[in-house]
Amino acid sequence: MSEMTDTRLPLLQIESLRVEAFAPDGSRTRILDDIDLEVHPGEPMGLVGESGSGKSMTLRAVLGLLPPSIRVTGGRICFEGRDILTSGPRGGYDTRVRGAGISMVFQEPAIALNPVMKVGRQITDAVALRQGMTKKAARKRAIELMDQVGIVDAEHRVDSYPFELSGGMRQRVMIAAAIAQQPKLLLCDEPTTALDVTIQAQVVDLFRTTQHESGLGLLYVTHDLAVVSQMCTSLTVMRHGNILEHGALQSIFDAPAHDYTRALLTATPRLPEDTLTALGTETRA
Ligand SMILES: Nc1ncnc2c1ncn2[C@@H]1O[C@H](COP(=O)(O)OP(=O)(O)OP(=O)(O)O)[C@@H](O)[C@H]1O
Ligand SMILES: [Mg+2]
């Protein structure tokens, strides 16, 4: 999808977003420095950048979940054209977008899941409540979703508690819970980092098919450009709370505008061979 011809309203439009951390003495530190970012309906976008560059804070600002000492001090975050920072019932963040509008998958499912609630209920609770589903229908839907994200024996596992499942399975439960809401935008913050390598590949594959089949907008934070190259069509590179560059994935891979991006790309040995050749890097076996 070319940005030139896409005249649809962006799903997510971040404009001049400034986020600052407030110290107890009142001094401020810039966390996000007037950033602009757009995600279109159905667009899978990768968000990369070194540690501390502001990737997580960007996602948390979009979901309205910044830590207490960190606040938005400027700019807009529009979801389907509406500024969600101010469209809440009391003029604040509009929590109504969470769920069917925007949902998020975090790095560590053990933290995001409730340890004393059966996973099946965690997958469908929010939807069941909103849609007035019966208990029985919600359970059936949970099994379907668990099946869809590749949890074998879903019929039985639906009644498991998180601690009874492996890390990879817990992350699948999180993904099932996120897609259960049928969001238009899915935010993912390094969703596979806590998993071992073989499971990582399976979960990445699951994200790719889910995004493709559901046609949802995706903002996917990762350190792994090889994953981005498999899953995303566009890329945003952050550094020090700024957007360094963004655009179509292939054009950034072909001709990175910044030395920093070039360094990121050449540090990723699993990129397609032609990209590495174009960058003047020897492919490693
Ligand atoms: N609670 C906090 N109070 C003050 N500053 C914070 C707080 N949490 C994070 N920061 C700062 O905000 C900046 C952006 O952090 P963020 O977590 O968004 O980085 P990131 O790009 O997600 O990094 P990583 O790749 O390590 O996850 C960093 O400089 C970090 O030190
Ligand atoms: Mg982070």
CSV table of C-alpha atoms and ligand atoms in Angstrom, one decimal:
chain,number,residue,atom,x,y,z
A,1,MET,CA,0.0,0.0,0.0
A,2,SER,CA,1.6,3.2,-1.1
A,3,GLU,CA,1.3,6.2,1.2
A,4,MET,CA,0.9,8.4,-1.9
A,5,THR,CA,-2.3,6.8,-3.0
A,6,ASP,CA,-3.8,6.0,0.4
A,7,THR,CA,-6.3,8.7,1.0
A,8,ARG,CA,-8.1,6.9,3.8
A,9,LEU,CA,-8.1,8.4,7.3
A,10,PRO,CA,-5.2,7.0,9.3
A,11,LEU,CA,-6.3,4.6,12.0
A,12,LEU,CA,-3.8,6.2,14.4
A,13,GLN,CA,-2.3,9.6,14.0
A,14,ILE,CA,0.2,10.9,16.5
A,15,GLU,CA,1.0,14.6,16.1
A,16,SER,CA,3.8,16.5,17.8
A,17,LEU,CA,3.4,14.2,20.8
A,18,ARG,CA,5.6,15.4,23.8
A,19,VAL,CA,5.9,13.2,26.8
A,20,GLU,CA,7.9,14.3,29.9
A,21,ALA,CA,9.0,12.7,33.2
A,22,PHE,CA,8.5,14.8,36.3
A,23,ALA,CA,10.9,14.4,39.2
A,24,PRO,CA,9.7,15.1,42.8
A,25,ASP,CA,11.6,18.4,42.7
A,26,GLY,CA,9.5,19.5,39.7
A,27,SER,CA,12.2,19.2,37.1
A,28,ARG,CA,11.3,17.6,33.8
A,29,THR,CA,13.0,15.2,31.4
A,30,ARG,CA,11.9,14.9,27.8
A,31,ILE,CA,10.9,11.3,27.0
A,32,LEU,CA,9.2,11.8,23.7
A,33,ASP,CA,10.2,14.9,21.7
A,34,ASP,CA,7.4,16.1,19.4
A,35,ILE,CA,6.9,12.8,17.6
A,36,ASP,CA,4.7,12.2,14.5
A,37,LEU,CA,3.5,8.8,13.5
A,38,GLU,CA,0.7,7.4,11.4
A,39,VAL,CA,-0.6,3.8,11.1
A,40,HIS,CA,-3.3,3.1,8.4
A,41,PRO,CA,-6.0,0.6,8.6
A,42,GLY,CA,-4.6,-2.9,8.0
A,43,GLU,CA,-1.0,-1.6,8.0
A,44,PRO,CA,1.6,-3.6,9.9
A,45,MET,CA,4.3,-1.2,11.1
A,46,GLY,CA,7.5,-2.1,12.9
A,47,LEU,CA,8.9,0.2,15.5
A,48,VAL,CA,12.6,-0.2,16.3
A,49,GLY,CA,15.3,1.7,18.0
A,50,GLU,CA,17.9,1.3,20.8
A,51,SER,CA,17.0,0.7,24.4
A,52,GLY,CA,15.6,3.8,26.0
A,53,SER,CA,14.6,5.5,22.7
A,54,GLY,CA,11.0,5.7,23.8
A,55,LYS,CA,9.3,2.8,22.0
A,56,SER,CA,7.4,1.5,25.0
A,57,MET,CA,6.4,5.0,26.2
A,58,THR,CA,5.0,5.7,22.7
A,59,LEU,CA,2.7,2.6,23.0
A,60,ARG,CA,1.8,3.3,26.6
A,61,ALA,CA,0.9,6.9,25.6
A,62,VAL,CA,-1.4,5.5,22.9
A,63,LEU,CA,-3.1,3.1,25.4
A,64,GLY,CA,-3.3,5.8,28.1
A,65,LEU,CA,-1.1,3.8,30.4
A,66,LEU,CA,1.9,5.9,31.2
A,67,PRO,CA,3.6,5.6,34.6
A,68,PRO,CA,2.3,8.1,37.2
A,69,SER,CA,5.4,10.4,37.0
A,70,ILE,CA,5.2,10.5,33.2
A,71,ARG,CA,2.8,12.7,31.4
A,72,VAL,CA,1.8,13.9,27.9
A,73,THR,CA,2.6,17.6,27.8
A,74,GLY,CA,1.8,18.3,24.2
A,75,GLY,CA,0.4,17.1,21.0
A,76,ARG,CA,-2.4,14.8,19.9
A,77,ILE,CA,-3.1,11.1,19.6
A,78,CYS,CA,-6.0,10.6,17.1
A,79,PHE,CA,-7.7,7.3,16.7
A,80,GLU,CA,-10.0,7.2,13.7
A,81,GLY,CA,-9.8,11.0,13.6
A,82,ARG,CA,-10.7,11.6,17.3
A,83,ASP,CA,-8.1,12.9,19.8
A,84,ILE,CA,-8.3,10.2,22.4
A,85,LEU,CA,-6.2,12.3,24.8
A,86,THR,CA,-9.1,14.6,25.4
A,87,SER,CA,-12.3,12.8,24.2
A,88,GLY,CA,-12.9,10.9,27.4
A,89,PRO,CA,-16.1,11.6,29.3
A,90,ARG,CA,-14.3,14.1,31.6
A,91,GLY,CA,-12.1,15.7,28.9
A,92,GLY,CA,-9.2,13.3,29.6
A,93,TYR,CA,-8.0,10.1,28.0
A,94,ASP,CA,-10.8,8.2,26.3
A,95,THR,CA,-10.6,4.7,27.8
A,96,ARG,CA,-13.4,3.6,25.6
A,97,VAL,CA,-10.9,2.9,22.8
A,98,ARG,CA,-9.3,0.1,24.8
A,99,GLY,CA,-10.6,-3.3,23.7
A,100,ALA,CA,-12.4,-3.2,20.4
A,101,GLY,CA,-10.5,-0.1,19.2
A,102,ILE,CA,-6.9,-0.7,20.5
A,103,SER,CA,-5.5,-3.6,22.4
A,104,MET,CA,-2.0,-4.5,23.4
A,105,VAL,CA,0.2,-7.5,23.9
A,106,PHE,CA,3.0,-7.0,26.4
A,107,GLN,CA,6.4,-8.6,26.6
A,108,GLU,CA,5.8,-10.6,29.8
A,109,PRO,CA,2.4,-12.5,29.8
A,110,ALA,CA,3.1,-13.6,33.4
A,111,ILE,CA,2.6,-10.0,34.5
A,112,ALA,CA,-0.4,-9.2,32.3
A,113,LEU,CA,-2.4,-12.3,33.1
A,114,ASN,CA,-4.3,-12.6,36.3
A,115,PRO,CA,-2.7,-15.6,38.2
A,116,VAL,CA,-5.9,-16.6,40.0
A,117,MET,CA,-8.3,-16.6,37.0
A,118,LYS,CA,-8.7,-19.4,34.5
A,119,VAL,CA,-7.2,-18.5,31.1
A,120,GLY,CA,-10.4,-19.1,29.2
A,121,ARG,CA,-12.2,-16.5,31.2
A,122,GLN,CA,-9.3,-14.0,30.8
A,123,ILE,CA,-9.6,-14.4,27.0
A,124,THR,CA,-13.3,-13.7,26.7
A,125,ASP,CA,-14.2,-11.7,29.9
A,126,ALA,CA,-14.1,-8.3,28.3
A,127,VAL,CA,-15.9,-9.3,25.2
A,128,ALA,CA,-18.5,-11.4,27.0
A,129,LEU,CA,-19.3,-8.4,29.2
A,130,ARG,CA,-19.6,-6.0,26.3
A,131,GLN,CA,-21.6,-8.3,24.1
A,132,GLY,CA,-23.7,-9.8,26.9
A,133,MET,CA,-22.6,-13.4,26.0
A,134,THR,CA,-23.7,-16.3,28.2
A,135,LYS,CA,-21.1,-18.1,30.2
A,136,LYS,CA,-21.4,-21.1,28.0
A,137,ALA,CA,-21.0,-19.1,24.8
A,138,ALA,CA,-18.0,-17.2,26.2
A,139,ARG,CA,-16.4,-20.5,27.1
A,140,LYS,CA,-17.0,-21.9,23.6
A,141,ARG,CA,-15.6,-18.7,22.0
A,142,ALA,CA,-12.5,-19.0,24.3
A,143,ILE,CA,-11.9,-22.5,23.1
A,144,GLU,CA,-12.2,-21.4,19.5
A,145,LEU,CA,-9.7,-18.6,20.0
A,146,MET,CA,-7.3,-20.8,21.8
A,147,ASP,CA,-7.5,-23.3,19.0
A,148,GLN,CA,-6.9,-20.4,16.5
A,149,VAL,CA,-3.7,-19.4,18.3
A,150,GLY,CA,-2.4,-22.9,18.2
A,151,ILE,CA,-3.0,-24.1,21.7
A,152,VAL,CA,-3.5,-27.8,21.5
A,153,ASP,CA,-6.1,-29.4,23.6
A,154,ALA,CA,-7.9,-26.1,24.0
A,155,GLU,CA,-11.0,-27.8,25.3
A,156,HIS,CA,-9.1,-28.9,28.4
A,157,ARG,CA,-6.6,-26.0,28.7
A,158,VAL,CA,-9.4,-23.4,28.8
A,159,ASP,CA,-9.8,-24.3,32.5
A,160,SER,CA,-6.1,-24.0,33.3
A,161,TYR,CA,-4.5,-21.2,35.4
A,162,PRO,CA,-1.6,-19.3,33.9
A,163,PHE,CA,1.0,-21.0,36.0
A,164,GLU,CA,-0.1,-24.4,34.6
A,165,LEU,CA,1.0,-23.2,31.1
A,166,SER,CA,4.4,-22.7,29.5
A,167,GLY,CA,5.7,-19.2,28.7
A,168,GLY,CA,4.9,-19.8,25.0
A,169,MET,CA,1.4,-20.9,25.7
A,170,ARG,CA,0.8,-17.9,28.1
A,171,GLN,CA,1.9,-15.6,25.3
A,172,ARG,CA,-0.6,-17.3,23.0
A,173,VAL,CA,-3.3,-16.8,25.6
A,174,MET,CA,-2.4,-13.1,25.7
A,175,ILE,CA,-2.7,-12.9,21.9
A,176,ALA,CA,-6.0,-14.7,22.0
A,177,ALA,CA,-7.3,-12.3,24.6
A,178,ALA,CA,-6.1,-9.3,22.4
A,179,ILE,CA,-7.7,-10.6,19.2
A,180,ALA,CA,-10.9,-11.7,21.1
A,181,GLN,CA,-11.8,-8.0,21.3
A,182,GLN,CA,-11.4,-7.7,17.5
A,183,PRO,CA,-9.3,-4.6,17.8
A,184,LYS,CA,-8.6,-2.3,14.8
A,185,LEU,CA,-5.2,-1.6,16.1
A,186,LEU,CA,-3.0,-4.0,18.0
A,187,LEU,CA,0.0,-2.7,19.9
A,188,CYS,CA,2.8,-5.2,20.6
A,189,ASP,CA,5.8,-4.5,22.8
A,190,GLU,CA,8.5,-7.1,22.2
A,191,PRO,CA,5.9,-9.8,22.5
A,192,THR,CA,8.3,-12.7,21.9
A,193,THR,CA,11.4,-11.5,23.8
A,194,ALA,CA,10.6,-13.6,26.9
A,195,LEU,CA,10.1,-16.8,24.9
A,196,ASP,CA,12.8,-19.3,23.8
A,197,VAL,CA,13.9,-19.1,20.2
A,198,THR,CA,11.9,-22.0,18.7
A,199,ILE,CA,8.7,-20.7,20.3
A,200,GLN,CA,9.5,-17.2,19.2
A,201,ALA,CA,9.4,-18.2,15.6
A,202,GLN,CA,6.0,-19.9,16.0
A,203,VAL,CA,4.6,-16.8,17.8
A,204,VAL,CA,5.9,-14.5,15.2
A,205,ASP,CA,4.2,-16.7,12.6
A,206,LEU,CA,1.0,-16.5,14.5
A,207,PHE,CA,1.2,-12.7,14.6
A,208,ARG,CA,1.8,-12.6,10.9
A,209,THR,CA,-1.2,-14.7,10.0
A,210,THR,CA,-3.4,-13.0,12.5
A,211,GLN,CA,-2.5,-9.6,11.2
A,212,HIS,CA,-3.0,-10.7,7.6
A,213,GLU,CA,-6.3,-12.6,8.2
A,214,SER,CA,-7.9,-10.0,10.5
A,215,GLY,CA,-6.5,-7.0,8.5
A,216,LEU,CA,-5.7,-5.1,11.6
A,217,GLY,CA,-3.4,-2.2,12.0
A,218,LEU,CA,-0.3,-3.3,13.9
A,219,LEU,CA,2.4,-1.4,15.7
A,220,TYR,CA,5.0,-3.9,16.6
A,221,VAL,CA,8.0,-3.0,18.8
A,222,THR,CA,11.0,-5.3,18.5
A,223,HIS,CA,14.7,-5.3,18.5
A,224,ASP,CA,14.7,-7.9,15.8
A,225,LEU,CA,14.7,-6.5,12.3
A,226,ALA,CA,14.5,-9.9,10.8
A,227,VAL,CA,11.1,-10.2,12.4
A,228,VAL,CA,10.1,-6.8,11.1
A,229,SER,CA,11.1,-7.9,7.6
A,230,GLN,CA,8.8,-10.9,7.8
A,231,MET,CA,5.8,-9.2,9.3
A,232,CYS,CA,5.7,-5.5,8.5
A,233,THR,CA,5.3,-3.3,5.4
A,234,SER,CA,6.4,-0.1,7.0
A,235,LEU,CA,9.0,0.9,9.6
A,236,THR,CA,9.6,3.6,12.1
A,237,VAL,CA,13.0,4.1,13.6
A,238,MET,CA,13.3,5.9,17.0
A,239,ARG,CA,16.3,7.4,18.8
A,240,HIS,CA,16.5,9.5,21.9
A,241,GLY,CA,12.7,10.2,22.0
A,242,ASN,CA,12.6,11.2,18.4
A,243,ILE,CA,11.5,9.6,15.1
A,244,LEU,CA,14.6,9.2,13.1
A,245,GLU,CA,12.9,8.0,9.9
A,246,HIS,CA,9.8,6.2,8.8
A,247,GLY,CA,8.3,4.9,5.6
A,248,ALA,CA,7.9,1.8,3.5
A,249,LEU,CA,10.0,-1.0,4.9
A,250,GLN,CA,11.6,-1.9,1.6
A,251,SER,CA,12.7,1.7,0.8
A,252,ILE,CA,14.3,2.0,4.3
A,253,PHE,CA,16.0,-1.3,3.9
A,254,ASP,CA,17.2,-0.4,0.4
A,255,ALA,CA,18.4,3.1,1.3
A,256,PRO,CA,18.5,4.0,5.0
A,257,ALA,CA,18.5,7.8,5.4
A,258,HIS,CA,20.6,7.6,8.6
A,259,ASP,CA,23.8,6.0,9.6
A,260,TYR,CA,22.1,4.8,12.7
A,261,THR,CA,19.5,2.9,10.7
A,262,ARG,CA,22.3,1.5,8.5
A,263,ALA,CA,24.1,0.3,11.6
A,264,LEU,CA,20.9,-1.4,12.9
A,265,LEU,CA,20.4,-3.1,9.6
A,266,THR,CA,24.0,-4.4,9.2
A,267,ALA,CA,23.8,-5.7,12.8
A,268,THR,CA,21.0,-8.0,11.8
A,269,PRO,CA,22.5,-11.1,10.1
A,270,ARG,CA,19.1,-12.8,9.4
A,271,LEU,CA,17.9,-10.2,6.9
A,272,PRO,CA,17.2,-11.2,3.4
A,273,GLU,CA,20.5,-11.7,1.5
A,274,ASP,CA,19.8,-9.0,-1.1
A,275,THR,CA,19.3,-6.3,1.6
A,276,LEU,CA,22.6,-7.2,3.2
A,277,THR,CA,24.3,-7.2,-0.2
A,278,ALA,CA,22.8,-3.7,-0.9
A,279,LEU,CA,24.2,-2.5,2.4
A,280,GLY,CA,27.6,-3.9,1.5
A,281,THR,CA,27.7,-6.5,4.2
A,282,GLU,CA,28.8,-10.0,3.8
A,283,THR,CA,26.1,-12.5,4.5
A,284,ARG,CA,26.9,-14.8,7.4
A,285,ALA,CA,26.0,-18.4,7.3
B,1,LIG,N1,9.2,5.6,35.3
B,1,LIG,C1,10.1,6.3,34.6
B,1,LIG,N2,10.5,7.5,35.1
B,1,LIG,C2,11.3,8.3,34.4
B,1,LIG,N3,11.9,7.9,33.2
B,1,LIG,C3,11.5,6.8,32.7
B,1,LIG,C4,10.6,5.9,33.4
B,1,LIG,N4,10.4,4.8,32.6
B,1,LIG,C5,11.2,4.9,31.5
B,1,LIG,N5,11.8,6.1,31.6
B,1,LIG,C6,12.7,6.7,30.6
B,1,LIG,O1,12.0,6.9,29.4
B,1,LIG,C7,12.8,6.7,28.2
B,1,LIG,C8,12.1,5.9,27.2
B,1,LIG,O2,11.9,4.6,27.8
B,1,LIG,P1,11.2,3.4,27.0
B,1,LIG,O3,10.9,2.4,28.0
B,1,LIG,O4,10.1,3.9,26.2
B,1,LIG,O5,12.3,2.9,26.1
B,1,LIG,P2,12.3,1.7,25.0
B,1,LIG,O6,12.6,2.2,23.7
B,1,LIG,O7,11.0,1.0,25.2
B,1,LIG,O8,13.5,0.8,25.5
B,1,LIG,P3,13.7,-0.8,25.6
B,1,LIG,O9,14.1,-1.2,24.2
B,1,LIG,O10,14.8,-1.0,26.6
B,1,LIG,O11,12.4,-1.4,26.0
B,1,LIG,C9,14.1,6.1,28.7
B,1,LIG,O12,15.1,7.1,28.7
B,1,LIG,C10,13.8,5.7,30.1
B,1,LIG,O13,14.9,5.8,31.0
B,2,MG,MG,10.5,-0.9,25.8
